[in-house]
Amino acid sequence: MTKVQKTKEIKKRFLEHYGNAKTELKYKNIYELLVCVMLSAQCTDKRVNIVTPALFSKYPTPDLLAKADILEVKQLIKSISYFNTKANNLIRMANQVMENFGGKIPHTQEELKSLSGVGQKTANVVLIEYFEANYMAVDTHVFRTSHRLGLTKAKTALQTETDLSKAFKTDLSILHQAFVLFGRYTCKAVKPDCENCFVQEFCLSKSNFKPV
């Protein structure tokens, strides 16, 4: 089997197993989604979902978050990893949304990346989830599983994103979510569930690959 054939078969199986894959973050609108994704960096979706109801109850709009007391925001998200930095970024982001985008969360990758605390991965995840945009976003799960399957040898998340985008070309929004769920529940960093893996024959290594 050639590399192209292997990639095509892996893509087919992921789409079959995770055809309706969506984020496990709980949100009601694009503002809440952006906040959730910002909080989820180096943190589990489960933990974010525990914290956000109280946060959104107190700050349901960018306008209110922009005016928030930093200590109150920190208190609300203190169980989240790096909560000090994230609290600062949330308030800065909200102020930028008010000042630069008329209080509306922007809808393009470059505009989202102009916001404090929003890198390419965060921007792509928002666009993937909210608009089903044809983007790939690479978190630790996507990085680990794509390397185990030999889909890329890239050392960084951004280069891995480029490699996967070129390899798969279409259905990237579904594939992103699929690889996240696959890495979270099957191809885990420690003790992967190989017996129930639907792409086991393509696995090259059980190493816990991490971006540099």
Short mmCIF file of C-alpha atoms in Angstrom, two decimals:
data_model
loop_
_atom_site.label_atom_id
_atom_site.label_comp_id
_atom_site.label_asym_id
_atom_site.label_seq_id
_atom_site.Cartn_x
_atom_site.Cartn_y
_atom_site.Cartn_z
CA MET A 1 0.00 0.00 0.00
CA THR A 2 1.40 3.40 -0.99
CA LYS A 3 1.48 6.35 1.36
CA VAL A 4 -1.34 8.01 -0.59
CA GLN A 5 -3.46 4.85 -0.40
CA LYS A 6 -2.75 4.52 3.32
CA THR A 7 -3.74 8.12 3.98
CA LYS A 8 -6.93 7.71 1.96
CA GLU A 9 -7.87 4.58 3.90
CA ILE A 10 -7.16 6.21 7.28
CA LYS A 11 -9.29 9.20 6.27
CA LYS A 12 -12.13 6.92 5.16
CA ARG A 13 -12.14 5.02 8.45
CA PHE A 14 -12.05 8.16 10.59
CA LEU A 15 -14.98 9.64 8.69
CA GLU A 16 -16.89 6.37 9.11
CA HIS A 17 -16.26 6.21 12.86
CA TYR A 18 -16.62 9.91 13.65
CA GLY A 19 -18.87 11.30 10.91
CA ASN A 20 -20.71 13.60 13.31
CA ALA A 21 -17.80 14.47 15.56
CA LYS A 22 -18.21 17.72 17.51
CA THR A 23 -16.39 19.37 20.36
CA GLU A 24 -17.24 18.30 23.91
CA LEU A 25 -17.06 21.91 25.07
CA LYS A 26 -20.45 23.34 26.03
CA TYR A 27 -21.36 26.73 24.57
CA LYS A 28 -24.35 28.71 23.25
CA ASN A 29 -22.73 31.17 20.83
CA ILE A 30 -19.41 32.06 19.22
CA TYR A 31 -18.39 34.28 22.14
CA GLU A 32 -18.83 31.43 24.60
CA LEU A 33 -17.06 29.04 22.23
CA LEU A 34 -14.05 31.33 21.94
CA VAL A 35 -13.81 31.66 25.73
CA CYS A 36 -14.13 27.89 26.13
CA VAL A 37 -11.38 27.18 23.62
CA MET A 38 -9.08 29.75 25.22
CA LEU A 39 -9.61 28.13 28.61
CA SER A 40 -9.12 24.61 27.24
CA ALA A 41 -5.43 25.09 26.42
CA GLN A 42 -3.47 22.61 28.58
CA CYS A 43 -6.74 21.75 30.32
CA THR A 44 -9.49 19.17 29.86
CA ASP A 45 -12.83 20.01 28.27
CA LYS A 46 -14.50 18.44 31.31
CA ARG A 47 -12.83 20.94 33.64
CA VAL A 48 -13.70 23.86 31.35
CA ASN A 49 -17.35 22.78 31.29
CA ILE A 50 -17.41 22.83 35.09
CA VAL A 51 -16.11 26.40 35.25
CA THR A 52 -17.89 28.17 32.40
CA PRO A 53 -21.53 28.18 33.58
CA ALA A 54 -20.72 30.58 36.44
CA LEU A 55 -18.38 32.60 34.22
CA PHE A 56 -20.99 33.06 31.48
CA SER A 57 -23.70 33.79 34.02
CA LYS A 58 -21.68 36.76 35.31
CA TYR A 59 -20.18 37.80 31.96
CA PRO A 60 -22.61 36.73 29.19
CA THR A 61 -21.25 39.20 26.61
CA PRO A 62 -17.86 40.59 25.50
CA ASP A 63 -18.96 44.01 26.77
CA LEU A 64 -19.43 42.77 30.33
CA LEU A 65 -16.24 40.70 30.24
CA ALA A 66 -14.29 43.73 29.03
CA LYS A 67 -15.39 45.60 32.16
CA ALA A 68 -14.76 42.67 34.50
CA ASP A 69 -12.66 42.84 37.63
CA ILE A 70 -9.57 40.72 37.03
CA LEU A 71 -9.67 39.25 40.53
CA GLU A 72 -13.27 38.13 40.08
CA VAL A 73 -12.44 36.44 36.78
CA LYS A 74 -9.47 34.68 38.36
CA GLN A 75 -11.66 33.48 41.19
CA LEU A 76 -14.18 32.02 38.76
CA ILE A 77 -11.58 30.13 36.71
CA LYS A 78 -9.03 29.34 39.42
CA SER A 79 -9.34 25.57 38.91
CA ILE A 80 -8.24 25.99 35.28
CA SER A 81 -4.56 25.57 34.42
CA TYR A 82 -2.68 28.86 34.01
CA PHE A 83 -5.74 30.75 35.27
CA ASN A 84 -3.80 33.96 35.95
CA THR A 85 -2.62 34.30 32.37
CA LYS A 86 -5.94 33.16 30.96
CA ALA A 87 -7.91 35.66 33.05
CA ASN A 88 -5.76 38.49 31.73
CA ASN A 89 -6.11 37.25 28.16
CA LEU A 90 -9.89 36.94 28.46
CA ILE A 91 -10.32 40.54 29.55
CA ARG A 92 -7.85 41.84 26.94
CA MET A 93 -9.61 39.79 24.25
CA ALA A 94 -12.99 41.20 25.22
CA ASN A 95 -11.67 44.76 25.12
CA GLN A 96 -10.17 44.17 21.68
CA VAL A 97 -13.48 42.75 20.45
CA MET A 98 -15.26 45.88 21.69
CA GLU A 99 -12.68 48.32 20.32
CA ASN A 100 -11.77 46.68 17.02
CA PHE A 101 -14.78 44.61 16.01
CA GLY A 102 -17.81 46.49 17.32
CA GLY A 103 -18.48 43.96 20.06
CA LYS A 104 -18.76 41.04 17.62
CA ILE A 105 -16.41 38.06 17.64
CA PRO A 106 -14.55 38.12 14.29
CA HIS A 107 -15.09 35.32 11.79
CA THR A 108 -11.72 35.01 10.06
CA GLN A 109 -8.52 33.29 11.11
CA GLU A 110 -6.35 36.40 10.91
CA GLU A 111 -8.83 38.56 12.81
CA LEU A 112 -9.21 35.97 15.54
CA LYS A 113 -5.42 35.66 15.81
CA SER A 114 -5.22 39.42 16.44
CA LEU A 115 -6.96 38.85 19.79
CA SER A 116 -4.99 38.41 22.99
CA GLY A 117 -4.44 34.77 23.89
CA VAL A 118 -5.64 33.49 20.51
CA GLY A 119 -3.11 31.63 18.40
CA GLN A 120 -3.67 29.71 15.19
CA LYS A 121 -4.85 26.54 16.91
CA THR A 122 -7.47 28.40 18.96
CA ALA A 123 -8.63 30.39 15.93
CA ASN A 124 -8.91 27.25 13.83
CA VAL A 125 -10.84 25.34 16.50
CA VAL A 126 -13.40 28.16 16.72
CA LEU A 127 -13.81 28.25 12.94
CA ILE A 128 -13.95 24.45 12.71
CA GLU A 129 -16.59 24.10 15.38
CA TYR A 130 -18.77 27.13 14.68
CA PHE A 131 -18.58 27.35 10.89
CA GLU A 132 -17.36 23.85 9.96
CA ALA A 133 -14.52 25.61 8.15
CA ASN A 134 -12.07 23.41 6.26
CA TYR A 135 -9.21 23.84 8.74
CA MET A 136 -7.08 21.44 10.74
CA ALA A 137 -6.09 22.28 14.30
CA VAL A 138 -3.39 20.32 16.10
CA ASP A 139 -3.58 19.76 19.84
CA THR A 140 -1.70 17.12 21.82
CA HIS A 141 -4.18 14.40 20.77
CA VAL A 142 -3.98 15.20 17.06
CA PHE A 143 -0.20 15.51 17.22
CA ARG A 144 0.27 12.19 19.03
CA THR A 145 -2.12 10.13 16.94
CA SER A 146 -1.03 11.49 13.56
CA HIS A 147 2.60 10.71 14.41
CA ARG A 148 1.77 7.23 15.65
CA LEU A 149 0.00 6.58 12.34
CA GLY A 150 2.94 7.91 10.33
CA LEU A 151 0.93 10.71 8.73
CA THR A 152 3.63 13.24 9.57
CA LYS A 153 7.14 13.49 10.99
CA ALA A 154 6.89 17.20 11.78
CA LYS A 155 8.32 18.40 15.07
CA THR A 156 5.90 21.29 15.61
CA ALA A 157 2.13 21.55 15.82
CA LEU A 158 1.97 24.12 13.01
CA GLN A 159 3.99 21.99 10.61
CA THR A 160 1.88 18.99 11.54
CA GLU A 161 -1.21 21.06 10.72
CA THR A 162 0.27 21.83 7.30
CA ASP A 163 1.13 18.19 6.64
CA LEU A 164 -2.32 16.92 7.61
CA SER A 165 -4.08 19.65 5.63
CA LYS A 166 -2.11 18.72 2.51
CA ALA A 167 -2.63 14.99 3.06
CA PHE A 168 -6.38 15.05 3.70
CA LYS A 169 -7.36 18.22 1.77
CA THR A 170 -11.11 17.97 2.49
CA ASP A 171 -13.33 17.22 5.50
CA LEU A 172 -10.70 18.78 7.75
CA SER A 173 -13.21 20.09 10.30
CA ILE A 174 -14.62 16.61 10.88
CA LEU A 175 -11.18 14.99 10.86
CA HIS A 176 -9.86 17.43 13.47
CA GLN A 177 -12.65 16.55 15.88
CA ALA A 178 -12.29 12.87 15.00
CA PHE A 179 -8.59 12.77 15.80
CA VAL A 180 -9.22 14.60 19.09
CA LEU A 181 -11.81 12.05 20.18
CA PHE A 182 -9.67 9.16 18.93
CA GLY A 183 -6.70 10.40 20.95
CA ARG A 184 -8.79 11.14 24.01
CA TYR A 185 -10.53 7.78 24.29
CA THR A 186 -8.69 5.19 22.16
CA CYS A 187 -5.15 6.22 21.20
CA LYS A 188 -4.38 7.59 24.66
CA ALA A 189 -0.94 8.83 25.65
CA VAL A 190 -0.63 6.15 28.32
CA LYS A 191 -2.06 2.66 27.82
CA PRO A 192 -3.67 3.15 24.40
CA ASP A 193 -6.63 0.86 23.73
CA CYS A 194 -5.02 -0.94 20.80
CA GLU A 195 -7.46 -3.86 20.91
CA ASN A 196 -10.33 -1.57 19.96
CA CYS A 197 -8.39 0.56 17.48
CA PHE A 198 -9.86 0.64 13.96
CA VAL A 199 -6.55 1.70 12.36
CA GLN A 200 -4.23 -0.53 14.37
CA GLU A 201 -2.48 -1.98 11.32
CA PHE A 202 -1.23 1.49 10.38
CA CYS A 203 0.30 2.25 13.78
CA LEU A 204 4.08 2.66 13.72
CA SER A 205 4.78 3.36 17.38
CA LYS A 206 3.15 3.67 20.78
CA SER A 207 5.52 6.48 21.73
CA ASN A 208 3.90 9.55 23.26
CA PHE A 209 4.91 12.05 20.59
CA LYS A 210 4.90 15.68 21.73
CA PRO A 211 5.56 18.87 19.75
CA VAL A 212 8.74 20.79 20.45
#
